[in-house]
mmCIF file of C-alpha atoms in Angstrom:
data_model
loop_
_atom_site.group_PDB
_atom_site.id
_atom_site.type_symbol
_atom_site.label_atom_id
_atom_site.label_comp_id
_atom_site.label_asym_id
_atom_site.label_seq_id
_atom_site.Cartn_x
_atom_site.Cartn_y
_atom_site.Cartn_z
ATOM 1 C CA MET A 1 -4.494 -26.297 -5.660
ATOM 2 C CA LYS A 2 -7.639 -24.163 -5.750
ATOM 3 C CA LEU A 3 -7.291 -20.378 -5.788
ATOM 4 C CA VAL A 4 -8.738 -19.924 -2.315
ATOM 5 C CA ASP A 5 -6.304 -22.491 -0.891
ATOM 6 C CA HIS A 6 -3.489 -20.055 -1.662
ATOM 7 C CA PHE A 7 -4.930 -17.355 0.587
ATOM 8 C CA GLN A 8 -3.505 -18.618 3.863
ATOM 9 C CA TYR A 9 -0.035 -18.677 2.322
ATOM 10 C CA GLY A 10 -0.306 -15.290 0.609
ATOM 11 C CA LEU A 11 -0.722 -14.241 -3.007
ATOM 12 C CA ASN A 12 1.760 -12.651 -5.411
ATOM 13 C CA SER A 13 -0.144 -9.390 -5.067
ATOM 14 C CA PRO A 14 -2.779 -8.185 -2.598
ATOM 15 C CA ILE A 15 -6.457 -8.459 -3.490
ATOM 16 C CA CYS A 16 -7.616 -5.678 -1.170
ATOM 17 C CA LEU A 17 -4.973 -2.971 -0.930
ATOM 18 C CA THR A 18 -5.836 -0.009 1.275
ATOM 19 C CA TRP A 19 -3.932 3.195 0.546
ATOM 20 C CA GLU A 20 -4.287 6.206 2.808
ATOM 21 C CA LEU A 21 -3.215 9.117 0.631
ATOM 22 C CA THR A 22 -3.175 11.740 3.385
ATOM 23 C CA TYR A 23 -3.705 12.177 7.103
ATOM 24 C CA ALA A 24 -5.279 15.585 6.465
ATOM 25 C CA CYS A 25 -8.982 15.669 7.294
ATOM 26 C CA ASN A 26 -11.686 18.274 7.767
ATOM 27 C CA LEU A 27 -13.284 16.121 10.484
ATOM 28 C CA ALA A 28 -12.031 14.675 13.768
ATOM 29 C CA CYS A 29 -14.045 11.470 14.154
ATOM 30 C CA VAL A 30 -13.669 10.089 17.666
ATOM 31 C CA HIS A 31 -13.027 6.538 16.421
ATOM 32 C CA CYS A 32 -10.587 7.379 13.601
ATOM 33 C CA LEU A 33 -8.217 4.435 13.082
ATOM 34 C CA SER A 34 -5.383 6.640 11.839
ATOM 35 C CA SER A 35 -5.903 9.539 14.266
ATOM 36 C CA SER A 36 -6.167 11.787 11.220
ATOM 37 C CA GLY A 37 -6.337 15.547 11.206
ATOM 38 C CA ARG A 38 -3.080 17.120 10.126
ATOM 39 C CA ARG A 39 -1.205 16.463 6.918
ATOM 40 C CA ASP A 40 2.175 14.778 7.305
ATOM 41 C CA PRO A 41 4.721 16.907 5.391
ATOM 42 C CA ARG A 42 6.542 13.723 4.371
ATOM 43 C CA GLU A 43 3.574 12.251 2.495
ATOM 44 C CA LEU A 44 4.283 10.769 -0.933
ATOM 45 C CA SER A 45 4.491 13.301 -3.740
ATOM 46 C CA THR A 46 2.329 13.136 -6.844
ATOM 47 C CA ALA A 47 5.210 11.595 -8.801
ATOM 48 C CA GLU A 48 5.839 9.017 -6.077
ATOM 49 C CA CYS A 49 2.151 8.082 -5.971
ATOM 50 C CA LYS A 50 2.111 7.615 -9.728
ATOM 51 C CA ALA A 51 5.194 5.403 -9.466
ATOM 52 C CA VAL A 52 3.390 3.229 -6.924
ATOM 53 C CA ILE A 53 0.375 2.988 -9.262
ATOM 54 C CA ASP A 54 2.715 1.945 -12.089
ATOM 55 C CA GLU A 55 4.091 -0.762 -9.826
ATOM 56 C CA LEU A 56 0.608 -1.955 -8.849
ATOM 57 C CA GLN A 57 -0.307 -2.165 -12.529
ATOM 58 C CA ARG A 58 2.757 -4.345 -13.182
ATOM 59 C CA MET A 59 1.751 -6.552 -10.245
ATOM 60 C CA GLN A 60 -1.770 -6.807 -11.723
ATOM 61 C CA VAL A 61 -3.429 -5.437 -8.595
ATOM 62 C CA PHE A 62 -7.134 -5.234 -9.436
ATOM 63 C CA TYR A 63 -8.060 -2.183 -7.422
ATOM 64 C CA ILE A 64 -7.113 -0.002 -4.490
ATOM 65 C CA ASN A 65 -9.157 1.196 -1.524
ATOM 66 C CA ILE A 66 -8.185 4.839 -1.110
ATOM 67 C CA GLY A 67 -8.795 6.490 2.225
ATOM 68 C CA GLY A 68 -7.207 8.780 4.749
ATOM 69 C CA GLY A 69 -7.760 11.175 6.383
ATOM 70 C CA GLU A 70 -10.084 12.645 3.811
ATOM 71 C CA PRO A 71 -8.453 11.805 0.466
ATOM 72 C CA THR A 72 -10.369 14.381 -1.566
ATOM 73 C CA VAL A 73 -8.766 17.277 0.320
ATOM 74 C CA ARG A 74 -5.431 16.311 -1.188
ATOM 75 C CA SER A 75 -4.970 18.717 -4.099
ATOM 76 C CA ASP A 76 -3.872 16.043 -6.580
ATOM 77 C CA PHE A 77 -6.521 13.464 -5.627
ATOM 78 C CA TRP A 78 -8.536 13.730 -8.843
ATOM 79 C CA GLU A 79 -5.359 13.613 -10.928
ATOM 80 C CA LEU A 80 -4.261 10.430 -9.136
ATOM 81 C CA LEU A 81 -7.705 8.880 -9.521
ATOM 82 C CA ASP A 82 -7.648 9.495 -13.280
ATOM 83 C CA TYR A 83 -4.071 8.203 -13.512
ATOM 84 C CA SER A 84 -4.938 4.998 -11.673
ATOM 85 C CA VAL A 85 -7.991 4.305 -13.834
ATOM 86 C CA ALA A 86 -5.985 5.002 -16.987
ATOM 87 C CA HIS A 87 -3.445 2.413 -15.801
ATOM 88 C CA ASN A 88 -6.033 -0.323 -15.244
ATOM 89 C CA VAL A 89 -6.040 -0.101 -11.464
ATOM 90 C CA GLY A 90 -9.612 0.412 -10.297
ATOM 91 C CA VAL A 91 -10.294 2.847 -7.463
ATOM 92 C CA LYS A 92 -12.679 2.638 -4.541
ATOM 93 C CA PHE A 93 -12.366 5.666 -2.320
ATOM 94 C CA SER A 94 -13.868 6.445 1.056
ATOM 95 C CA THR A 95 -14.981 9.989 1.752
ATOM 96 C CA ASN A 96 -17.090 12.002 4.140
ATOM 97 C CA GLY A 97 -18.526 13.710 1.045
ATOM 98 C CA ILE A 98 -17.075 17.176 1.597
ATOM 99 C CA LYS A 99 -15.882 17.551 -2.030
ATOM 100 C CA LEU A 100 -18.656 15.659 -3.812
ATOM 101 C CA ASP A 101 -20.581 18.557 -5.294
ATOM 102 C CA LYS A 102 -22.819 18.188 -8.356
ATOM 103 C CA LYS A 103 -19.959 18.736 -10.787
ATOM 104 C CA ARG A 104 -17.722 16.080 -9.217
ATOM 105 C CA ALA A 105 -20.636 13.665 -8.939
ATOM 106 C CA ALA A 106 -21.339 14.027 -12.664
ATOM 107 C CA GLN A 107 -17.642 13.521 -13.451
ATOM 108 C CA LEU A 108 -17.522 10.351 -11.376
ATOM 109 C CA ALA A 109 -20.729 8.993 -12.877
ATOM 110 C CA ALA A 110 -19.053 9.234 -16.289
ATOM 111 C CA THR A 111 -15.896 7.431 -15.138
ATOM 112 C CA ASP A 112 -15.512 3.658 -15.281
ATOM 113 C CA TYR A 113 -13.646 1.532 -12.715
ATOM 114 C CA VAL A 114 -14.501 3.841 -9.807
ATOM 115 C CA ASP A 115 -16.526 3.068 -6.705
ATOM 116 C CA ILE A 116 -17.373 5.497 -3.908
ATOM 117 C CA GLN A 117 -17.945 4.839 -0.244
ATOM 118 C CA ILE A 118 -19.671 7.515 1.847
ATOM 119 C CA SER A 119 -18.960 7.296 5.584
ATOM 120 C CA LEU A 120 -22.037 7.524 7.805
ATOM 121 C CA ASP A 121 -22.103 6.348 11.418
ATOM 122 C CA GLY A 122 -25.641 7.284 12.352
ATOM 123 C CA ALA A 123 -28.943 6.988 10.507
ATOM 124 C CA THR A 124 -29.893 10.268 12.204
ATOM 125 C CA ALA A 125 -27.880 13.433 12.616
ATOM 126 C CA ASP A 126 -27.691 13.237 16.400
ATOM 127 C CA VAL A 127 -26.171 9.738 16.419
ATOM 128 C CA ASN A 128 -23.844 10.373 13.468
ATOM 129 C CA ASP A 129 -22.616 13.809 14.500
ATOM 130 C CA HIS A 130 -21.845 12.623 18.034
ATOM 131 C CA VAL A 131 -19.115 10.461 16.502
ATOM 132 C CA ARG A 132 -18.174 12.288 13.306
ATOM 133 C CA GLY A 133 -18.745 15.937 14.234
ATOM 134 C CA PRO A 134 -21.407 18.639 13.725
ATOM 135 C CA GLY A 135 -22.723 18.925 10.185
ATOM 136 C CA SER A 136 -21.177 15.659 8.974
ATOM 137 C CA TYR A 137 -24.571 13.955 8.558
ATOM 138 C CA ASP A 138 -25.854 16.723 6.276
ATOM 139 C CA THR A 139 -22.604 16.611 4.279
ATOM 140 C CA ALA A 140 -22.969 12.878 3.689
ATOM 141 C CA MET A 141 -26.629 13.198 2.714
ATOM 142 C CA ARG A 142 -25.827 15.971 0.253
ATOM 143 C CA ALA A 143 -23.105 13.832 -1.353
ATOM 144 C CA LEU A 144 -25.498 10.887 -1.703
ATOM 145 C CA GLU A 145 -28.116 13.160 -3.264
ATOM 146 C CA ASN A 146 -25.584 14.525 -5.756
ATOM 147 C CA LEU A 147 -24.436 11.021 -6.723
ATOM 148 C CA ALA A 148 -28.012 9.818 -7.171
ATOM 149 C CA GLU A 149 -28.913 12.870 -9.276
ATOM 150 C CA ALA A 150 -25.842 12.294 -11.462
ATOM 151 C CA GLY A 151 -26.792 8.646 -11.993
ATOM 152 C CA PHE A 152 -23.771 7.132 -10.265
ATOM 153 C CA GLY A 153 -24.483 3.422 -9.975
ATOM 154 C CA GLN A 154 -24.721 1.944 -6.487
ATOM 155 C CA PRO A 155 -22.316 3.882 -4.270
ATOM 156 C CA LYS A 156 -21.606 2.358 -0.861
ATOM 157 C CA ILE A 157 -22.708 3.691 2.512
ATOM 158 C CA SER A 158 -20.059 2.636 5.033
ATOM 159 C CA VAL A 159 -21.122 2.336 8.674
ATOM 160 C CA VAL A 160 -18.903 1.586 11.659
ATOM 161 C CA MET A 161 -21.144 -0.296 14.073
ATOM 162 C CA THR A 162 -21.336 1.242 17.544
ATOM 163 C CA ARG A 163 -23.415 0.823 20.659
ATOM 164 C CA GLN A 164 -25.460 3.837 19.566
ATOM 165 C CA ASN A 165 -26.344 2.737 16.019
ATOM 166 C CA VAL A 166 -26.988 -1.035 16.147
ATOM 167 C CA ASP A 167 -30.694 -0.293 16.620
ATOM 168 C CA GLN A 168 -30.615 1.753 13.393
ATOM 169 C CA LEU A 169 -29.735 -1.077 10.992
ATOM 170 C CA ASP A 170 -33.129 -1.009 9.291
ATOM 171 C CA GLU A 171 -32.878 2.769 8.962
ATOM 172 C CA PHE A 172 -29.423 2.509 7.387
ATOM 173 C CA LYS A 173 -30.772 -0.018 4.900
ATOM 174 C CA ALA A 174 -33.659 2.339 4.090
ATOM 175 C CA ILE A 175 -31.223 5.204 3.427
ATOM 176 C CA ALA A 176 -29.189 2.975 1.124
ATOM 177 C CA ASP A 177 -32.303 1.898 -0.762
ATOM 178 C CA LYS A 178 -33.473 5.506 -1.073
ATOM 179 C CA PHE A 179 -30.266 6.559 -2.848
ATOM 180 C CA GLY A 180 -29.747 3.370 -4.854
ATOM 181 C CA ALA A 181 -26.720 2.597 -2.698
ATOM 182 C CA GLN A 182 -25.384 -0.536 -1.047
ATOM 183 C CA LEU A 183 -24.934 -0.770 2.702
ATOM 184 C CA ARG A 184 -21.522 -1.759 4.036
ATOM 185 C CA ILE A 185 -21.038 -2.266 7.757
ATOM 186 C CA THR A 186 -17.696 -2.574 9.494
ATOM 187 C CA ARG A 187 -16.459 -3.321 12.967
ATOM 188 C CA LEU A 188 -15.216 -0.723 15.433
ATOM 189 C CA ARG A 189 -11.578 -1.458 16.230
ATOM 190 C CA PRO A 190 -9.762 -0.176 19.333
ATOM 191 C CA SER A 191 -6.965 1.449 17.317
ATOM 192 C CA GLY A 192 -6.030 5.048 16.675
ATOM 193 C CA ARG A 193 -8.486 7.361 18.430
ATOM 194 C CA GLY A 194 -10.815 4.373 18.533
ATOM 195 C CA ALA A 195 -8.801 3.038 21.468
ATOM 196 C CA ASP A 196 -9.960 5.957 23.600
ATOM 197 C CA VAL A 197 -13.656 5.382 22.940
ATOM 198 C CA TRP A 198 -13.791 1.622 22.452
ATOM 199 C CA ASP A 199 -15.141 0.893 25.940
ATOM 200 C CA GLU A 200 -17.889 3.465 25.382
ATOM 201 C CA LEU A 201 -18.781 2.695 21.770
ATOM 202 C CA HIS A 202 -18.239 -0.985 21.002
ATOM 203 C CA PRO A 203 -21.483 -2.997 20.872
ATOM 204 C CA THR A 204 -22.542 -4.978 23.911
ATOM 205 C CA ALA A 205 -22.729 -8.771 23.841
ATOM 206 C CA ALA A 206 -26.504 -8.573 23.366
ATOM 207 C CA GLN A 207 -26.038 -6.118 20.491
ATOM 208 C CA GLN A 208 -23.510 -8.424 18.827
ATOM 209 C CA ARG A 209 -26.164 -11.141 18.790
ATOM 210 C CA GLN A 210 -28.676 -8.601 17.491
ATOM 211 C CA LEU A 211 -26.270 -7.670 14.691
ATOM 212 C CA TYR A 212 -25.619 -11.308 13.804
ATOM 213 C CA ASP A 213 -29.323 -12.132 13.682
ATOM 214 C CA TRP A 214 -29.975 -9.082 11.494
ATOM 215 C CA LEU A 215 -27.229 -10.078 9.049
ATOM 216 C CA VAL A 216 -28.550 -13.627 8.795
ATOM 217 C CA ALA A 217 -32.107 -12.393 8.226
ATOM 218 C CA ARG A 218 -31.521 -9.287 6.114
ATOM 219 C CA GLY A 219 -27.859 -9.190 5.120
ATOM 220 C CA ASP A 220 -27.963 -10.817 1.683
ATOM 221 C CA ASN A 221 -27.018 -7.589 -0.084
ATOM 222 C CA VAL A 222 -25.058 -6.038 2.787
ATOM 223 C CA LEU A 223 -21.266 -5.953 2.577
ATOM 224 C CA THR A 224 -19.230 -6.860 5.655
ATOM 225 C CA GLY A 225 -15.724 -7.591 4.337
ATOM 226 C CA ASP A 226 -13.681 -9.329 7.027
ATOM 227 C CA SER A 227 -15.249 -7.367 9.878
ATOM 228 C CA PHE A 228 -17.522 -9.867 11.588
ATOM 229 C CA PHE A 229 -16.149 -13.356 11.098
ATOM 230 C CA HIS A 230 -15.857 -13.617 14.892
ATOM 231 C CA LEU A 231 -19.680 -13.611 15.005
ATOM 232 C CA SER A 232 -19.781 -16.855 13.020
ATOM 233 C CA ALA A 233 -19.344 -18.720 16.313
ATOM 234 C CA TYR A 234 -23.054 -18.087 16.845
ATOM 235 C CA GLY A 235 -23.751 -20.672 14.143
ATOM 236 C CA GLU A 236 -24.030 -19.962 10.435
ATOM 237 C CA ALA A 237 -20.905 -18.492 8.855
ATOM 238 C CA LEU A 238 -21.399 -14.977 7.535
ATOM 239 C CA PRO A 239 -20.442 -14.000 3.961
ATOM 240 C CA GLY A 240 -17.090 -12.320 3.446
ATOM 241 C CA LEU A 241 -13.462 -13.049 4.159
ATOM 242 C CA ASN A 242 -13.779 -15.406 7.111
ATOM 243 C CA LEU A 243 -10.223 -15.166 8.333
ATOM 244 C CA CYS A 244 -7.646 -12.495 9.077
ATOM 245 C CA GLY A 245 -6.128 -11.649 5.716
ATOM 246 C CA ALA A 246 -3.370 -9.417 7.111
ATOM 247 C CA GLY A 247 -0.240 -9.737 5.009
ATOM 248 C CA ARG A 248 -1.807 -12.521 2.978
ATOM 249 C CA VAL A 249 -4.397 -10.847 0.789
ATOM 250 C CA VAL A 250 -4.636 -7.376 2.360
ATOM 251 C CA CYS A 251 -2.299 -4.660 3.584
ATOM 252 C CA LEU A 252 -2.066 -0.884 4.012
ATOM 253 C CA ILE A 253 0.110 1.796 2.457
ATOM 254 C CA ASP A 254 0.065 4.937 4.590
ATOM 255 C CA PRO A 255 0.604 8.538 3.388
ATOM 256 C CA VAL A 256 4.382 8.439 3.922
ATOM 257 C CA GLY A 257 4.729 5.096 2.136
ATOM 258 C CA ASP A 258 4.928 2.781 5.141
ATOM 259 C CA VAL A 259 3.409 -0.644 4.471
ATOM 260 C CA TYR A 260 1.478 -2.285 7.303
ATOM 261 C CA ALA A 261 0.062 -5.803 7.390
ATOM 262 C CA CYS A 262 -3.367 -4.593 8.433
ATOM 263 C CA PRO A 263 -5.295 -1.352 7.808
ATOM 264 C CA PHE A 264 -6.493 -1.524 11.426
ATOM 265 C CA ALA A 265 -3.057 -1.983 13.002
ATOM 266 C CA ILE A 266 -0.942 1.105 12.392
ATOM 267 C CA HIS A 267 1.810 0.143 14.798
ATOM 268 C CA GLU A 268 5.523 -0.565 14.438
ATOM 269 C CA ASN A 269 4.919 -4.248 15.238
ATOM 270 C CA PHE A 270 2.962 -4.598 12.002
ATOM 271 C CA LEU A 271 5.215 -2.425 9.831
ATOM 272 C CA ALA A 272 6.732 -4.433 6.979
ATOM 273 C CA GLY A 273 8.664 -1.761 5.071
ATOM 274 C CA ASN A 274 8.265 1.348 2.943
ATOM 275 C CA VAL A 275 7.523 1.847 -0.753
ATOM 276 C CA ARG A 276 10.442 4.280 -0.912
ATOM 277 C CA ASP A 277 12.862 1.504 0.005
ATOM 278 C CA GLU A 278 14.837 -0.332 -2.675
ATOM 279 C CA GLY A 279 12.564 -2.752 -4.475
ATOM 280 C CA GLY A 280 9.464 -0.689 -3.700
ATOM 281 C CA PHE A 281 6.116 -2.104 -2.706
ATOM 282 C CA GLN A 282 6.588 -5.374 -4.551
ATOM 283 C CA LYS A 283 9.643 -6.324 -2.503
ATOM 284 C CA VAL A 284 7.833 -5.480 0.736
ATOM 285 C CA TRP A 285 4.800 -7.551 -0.230
ATOM 286 C CA GLN A 286 6.703 -10.561 -1.523
ATOM 287 C CA SER A 287 9.800 -10.655 0.676
ATOM 288 C CA SER A 288 9.349 -8.836 3.988
ATOM 289 C CA GLU A 289 10.118 -10.773 7.145
ATOM 290 C CA LEU A 290 6.782 -9.879 8.722
ATOM 291 C CA PHE A 291 4.646 -10.962 5.769
ATOM 292 C CA THR A 292 6.644 -14.181 5.455
ATOM 293 C CA GLU A 293 5.874 -14.918 9.105
ATOM 294 C CA LEU A 294 2.179 -14.157 8.671
ATOM 295 C CA ARG A 295 1.950 -16.607 5.784
ATOM 296 C CA GLN A 296 3.219 -19.557 7.798
ATOM 297 C CA PRO A 297 0.745 -22.142 9.142
ATOM 298 C CA GLN A 298 -0.526 -20.994 12.521
ATOM 299 C CA THR A 299 -1.414 -23.032 15.587
ATOM 300 C CA GLY A 300 -4.476 -21.077 16.716
ATOM 301 C CA GLY A 301 -3.171 -21.000 20.290
ATOM 302 C CA ALA A 302 -5.672 -21.153 23.125
ATOM 303 C CA CYS A 303 -8.596 -20.830 20.717
ATOM 304 C CA ARG A 304 -7.729 -23.984 18.822
ATOM 305 C CA SER A 305 -9.468 -26.202 21.372
ATOM 306 C CA CYS A 306 -12.732 -24.271 21.030
ATOM 307 C CA MET A 307 -15.396 -26.059 18.999
ATOM 308 C CA HIS A 308 -16.111 -22.793 17.159
ATOM 309 C CA TYR A 309 -12.541 -22.106 16.054
ATOM 310 C CA ASP A 310 -13.118 -23.209 12.462
ATOM 311 C CA SER A 311 -15.921 -20.634 12.230
ATOM 312 C CA CYS A 312 -14.385 -17.588 13.905
ATOM 313 C CA GLN A 313 -10.650 -18.297 13.362
ATOM 314 C CA GLY A 314 -9.803 -16.638 16.666
ATOM 315 C CA GLY A 315 -11.118 -13.228 15.651
ATOM 316 C CA CYS A 316 -9.378 -9.969 14.802
ATOM 317 C CA MET A 317 -5.644 -9.539 15.276
ATOM 318 C CA ALA A 318 -5.894 -5.748 15.663
ATOM 319 C CA ALA A 319 -8.711 -5.937 18.224
ATOM 320 C CA LYS A 320 -6.639 -8.298 20.350
ATOM 321 C CA PHE A 321 -3.412 -6.351 20.023
ATOM 322 C CA PHE A 322 -4.852 -2.967 20.968
ATOM 323 C CA THR A 323 -6.650 -4.343 24.015
ATOM 324 C CA GLY A 324 -3.484 -5.978 25.357
ATOM 325 C CA LEU A 325 -4.580 -9.557 24.651
ATOM 326 C CA PRO A 326 -2.283 -12.226 23.165
ATOM 327 C CA LEU A 327 -2.553 -12.604 19.416
ATOM 328 C CA ASP A 328 -3.126 -16.343 19.716
ATOM 329 C CA GLY A 329 -5.880 -15.878 22.306
ATOM 330 C CA PRO A 330 -9.567 -14.994 22.061
ATOM 331 C CA ASP A 331 -10.981 -11.901 20.422
ATOM 332 C CA PRO A 332 -12.032 -9.295 23.036
ATOM 333 C CA GLU A 333 -15.563 -9.561 21.639
ATOM 334 C CA CYS A 334 -15.567 -13.379 21.516
ATOM 335 C CA VAL A 335 -19.230 -14.363 21.470
ATOM 336 C CA ARG A 336 -18.551 -17.290 23.823
ATOM 337 C CA GLY A 337 -17.414 -14.891 26.538
ATOM 338 C CA PHE A 338 -13.745 -15.906 26.530
ATOM 339 C CA GLY A 339 -12.679 -12.416 25.486
ATOM 340 C CA GLU A 340 -14.419 -10.861 28.487
ATOM 341 C CA GLN A 341 -12.594 -13.317 30.731
ATOM 342 C CA ALA A 342 -9.255 -12.444 29.127
ATOM 343 C CA LEU A 343 -9.930 -8.713 29.487
ATOM 344 C CA ALA A 344 -10.857 -9.169 33.147
ATOM 345 C CA ALA A 345 -7.636 -11.115 33.739
ATOM 346 C CA ARG A 346 -5.441 -8.183 32.692
ATOM 347 C CA ASP A 347 -3.563 -6.575 35.556
ATOM 348 C CA GLY A 348 -1.274 -3.616 36.128
ATOM 349 C CA SER A 349 1.552 -5.342 34.308
ATOM 350 C CA THR A 350 -0.430 -5.735 31.079
ATOM 351 C CA VAL A 351 0.914 -3.499 28.337
ATOM 352 C CA ILE A 352 -1.865 -2.059 26.176
ATOM 353 C CA PRO A 353 -0.205 -0.824 22.967
ATOM 354 C CA LYS A 354 -1.008 2.481 21.343
ATOM 355 C CA SER A 355 -0.611 3.402 17.710
ATOM 356 C CA ASP A 356 2.820 4.829 16.903
ATOM 357 C CA VAL A 357 1.452 8.088 15.577
ATOM 358 C CA ASP A 358 -1.301 10.538 16.389
ATOM 359 C CA HIS A 359 -2.042 12.870 13.527
ATOM 360 C CA SER A 360 -4.444 14.850 15.660
ATOM 361 C CA ARG A 361 -1.337 16.643 16.857
ATOM 362 C CA SER A 362 2.395 16.801 16.125
ATOM 363 C CA ALA A 363 3.965 13.558 17.269
ATOM 364 C CA PRO A 364 7.240 11.796 16.410
ATOM 365 C CA ARG A 365 7.218 8.355 14.847
ATOM 366 C CA ASN A 366 8.705 5.561 16.913
ATOM 367 C CA SER A 367 11.375 3.121 15.852
ATOM 368 C CA ARG A 368 10.466 0.292 13.550
ATOM 369 C CA GLY A 369 10.703 -3.470 13.741
ATOM 370 C CA PRO A 370 8.546 -6.509 13.000
ATOM 371 C CA VAL A 371 7.337 -8.915 15.636
ATOM 372 C CA PRO A 372 6.298 -12.548 15.168
ATOM 373 C CA VAL A 373 2.527 -12.681 14.867
ATOM 374 C CA SER A 374 0.292 -15.710 15.310
ATOM 375 C CA ILE A 375 -3.102 -15.629 13.670
ATOM 376 C CA GLY A 376 -5.586 -18.279 12.698
ATOM 377 C CA VAL A 377 -5.811 -19.728 9.219
ATOM 378 C CA GLY A 378 -8.736 -20.973 7.213
ATOM 379 C CA ARG A 379 -10.389 -20.759 3.850
ATOM 380 C CA PRO A 380 -12.477 -17.676 3.165
ATOM 381 C CA ASP A 381 -15.847 -17.827 1.474
ATOM 382 C CA ARG A 382 -14.891 -14.970 -0.799
ATOM 383 C CA ALA A 383 -11.714 -13.104 -1.574
ATOM 384 C CA CYS A 384 -13.070 -9.708 -0.577
ATOM 385 C CA ASP A 385 -16.553 -8.314 -0.522
ATOM 386 C CA THR A 386 -15.932 -6.216 -3.625
ATOM 387 C CA SER A 387 -13.080 -8.146 -5.215
ATOM 388 C CA PRO A 388 -13.238 -9.178 -8.863
ATOM 389 C CA LEU A 389 -12.245 -12.649 -7.638
ATOM 390 C CA ALA A 390 -15.523 -12.978 -5.743
ATOM 391 C CA GLY A 391 -17.497 -15.587 -7.656
ATOM 392 C CA PHE A 392 -14.386 -16.411 -9.697
ATOM 393 C CA GLY A 393 -15.349 -17.100 -13.280
ATOM 394 C CA ALA A 394 -18.363 -14.810 -13.262
ATOM 395 C CA SER A 395 -18.685 -11.456 -14.962
ATOM 396 C CA PRO A 396 -16.353 -8.775 -13.506
ATOM 397 C CA THR A 397 -19.318 -6.534 -12.827
ATOM 398 C CA ASP A 398 -20.813 -9.164 -10.508
ATOM 399 C CA SER A 399 -18.227 -8.207 -7.894
ATOM 400 C CA GLY A 400 -19.744 -4.810 -7.123
ATOM 401 C CA LEU A 401 -16.765 -2.829 -8.476
ATOM 402 C CA ARG A 402 -16.429 -2.038 -12.126
ATOM 403 C CA VAL A 403 -12.849 -3.137 -12.736
ATOM 404 C CA PRO A 404 -11.179 -5.192 -15.435
ATOM 405 C CA VAL A 405 -10.203 -8.750 -14.531
ATOM 406 C CA ALA A 406 -6.595 -9.666 -15.142
ATOM 407 C CA GLY A 407 -4.638 -12.818 -14.558
ATOM 408 C CA GLY A 408 -2.338 -12.966 -11.572
#
């Protein structure tokens, strides 16, 4: 069986592991998936984080996507970064740039196996700061300048596509080219605080087509991950992971050690366990009831009869869940219009879930428990847009992240 054929049934270790180290953040972005702001006092200690890294090394996890919150405001962040690199687990971290001064930029430029992703949601200050807060555009620009001056090779500029910035795609690409960076665009999901602004911010149907056409024409060196596979129903499949990889090749560890199937679905229905439980992360990944369910062959539900199903795979599980649509139904942004019909068919009895926690304020966590989930299956074009398995057999540096390749 080919490597990619294993994806729909899950791998022994995740390819793209997202780890939110803290919910603390100096910003209050209106679309924040994790509703970050305040630190959770129960977050994993330094020793516990190092134990998780040790476990990931044993599992031969290639790299981790570190986020938050703003991970660099955690006092031990740099210690954990160095520890991870020293233990052969590469690090890609997302930041708003607040701590990337000239000294840190020089340090990072001299460190192997590290990639940096600067968040920027507007190519101009007015568009960006409307979403991310006053001064955040200047902070990001200063961080990019410091990285470029230090000679850091090809950082990423990460953009969440909104109704206000789709027209700025060429400008984003120009900013990336100016700083020797690579553009990465992601989809706005209606989770966390994003649920409150999704109706206002998510691109219109015409803008989705505009985005698709731009990616086909100019997206050769633009990263998209698994964000836009629903757009493939327009015709040509886009590069990236063209299926929902939740619980199969991706998952999330949150600051208190909870393991979720999807980084965009922080909800008890997608909670598989906790790294503090007996057996740690490895037991959750390999044996949890939820992940076992996700790795079973799926029917595709109502979308299976659509001629475009093989291209779009039914869309995003998190987008459907947080808009109150069935998981085996159409994506709310289905380019054939079926999502709009499903949204219009909701009535007063439709339950629209909310994330279990809101870190913008003090809020108790709800009870836990998995729920059967039906998602589409299919074979992705690539493991992950920056995975060492992309272009399997090629040089590790071809993947876009400088990490060592290990067997798994």
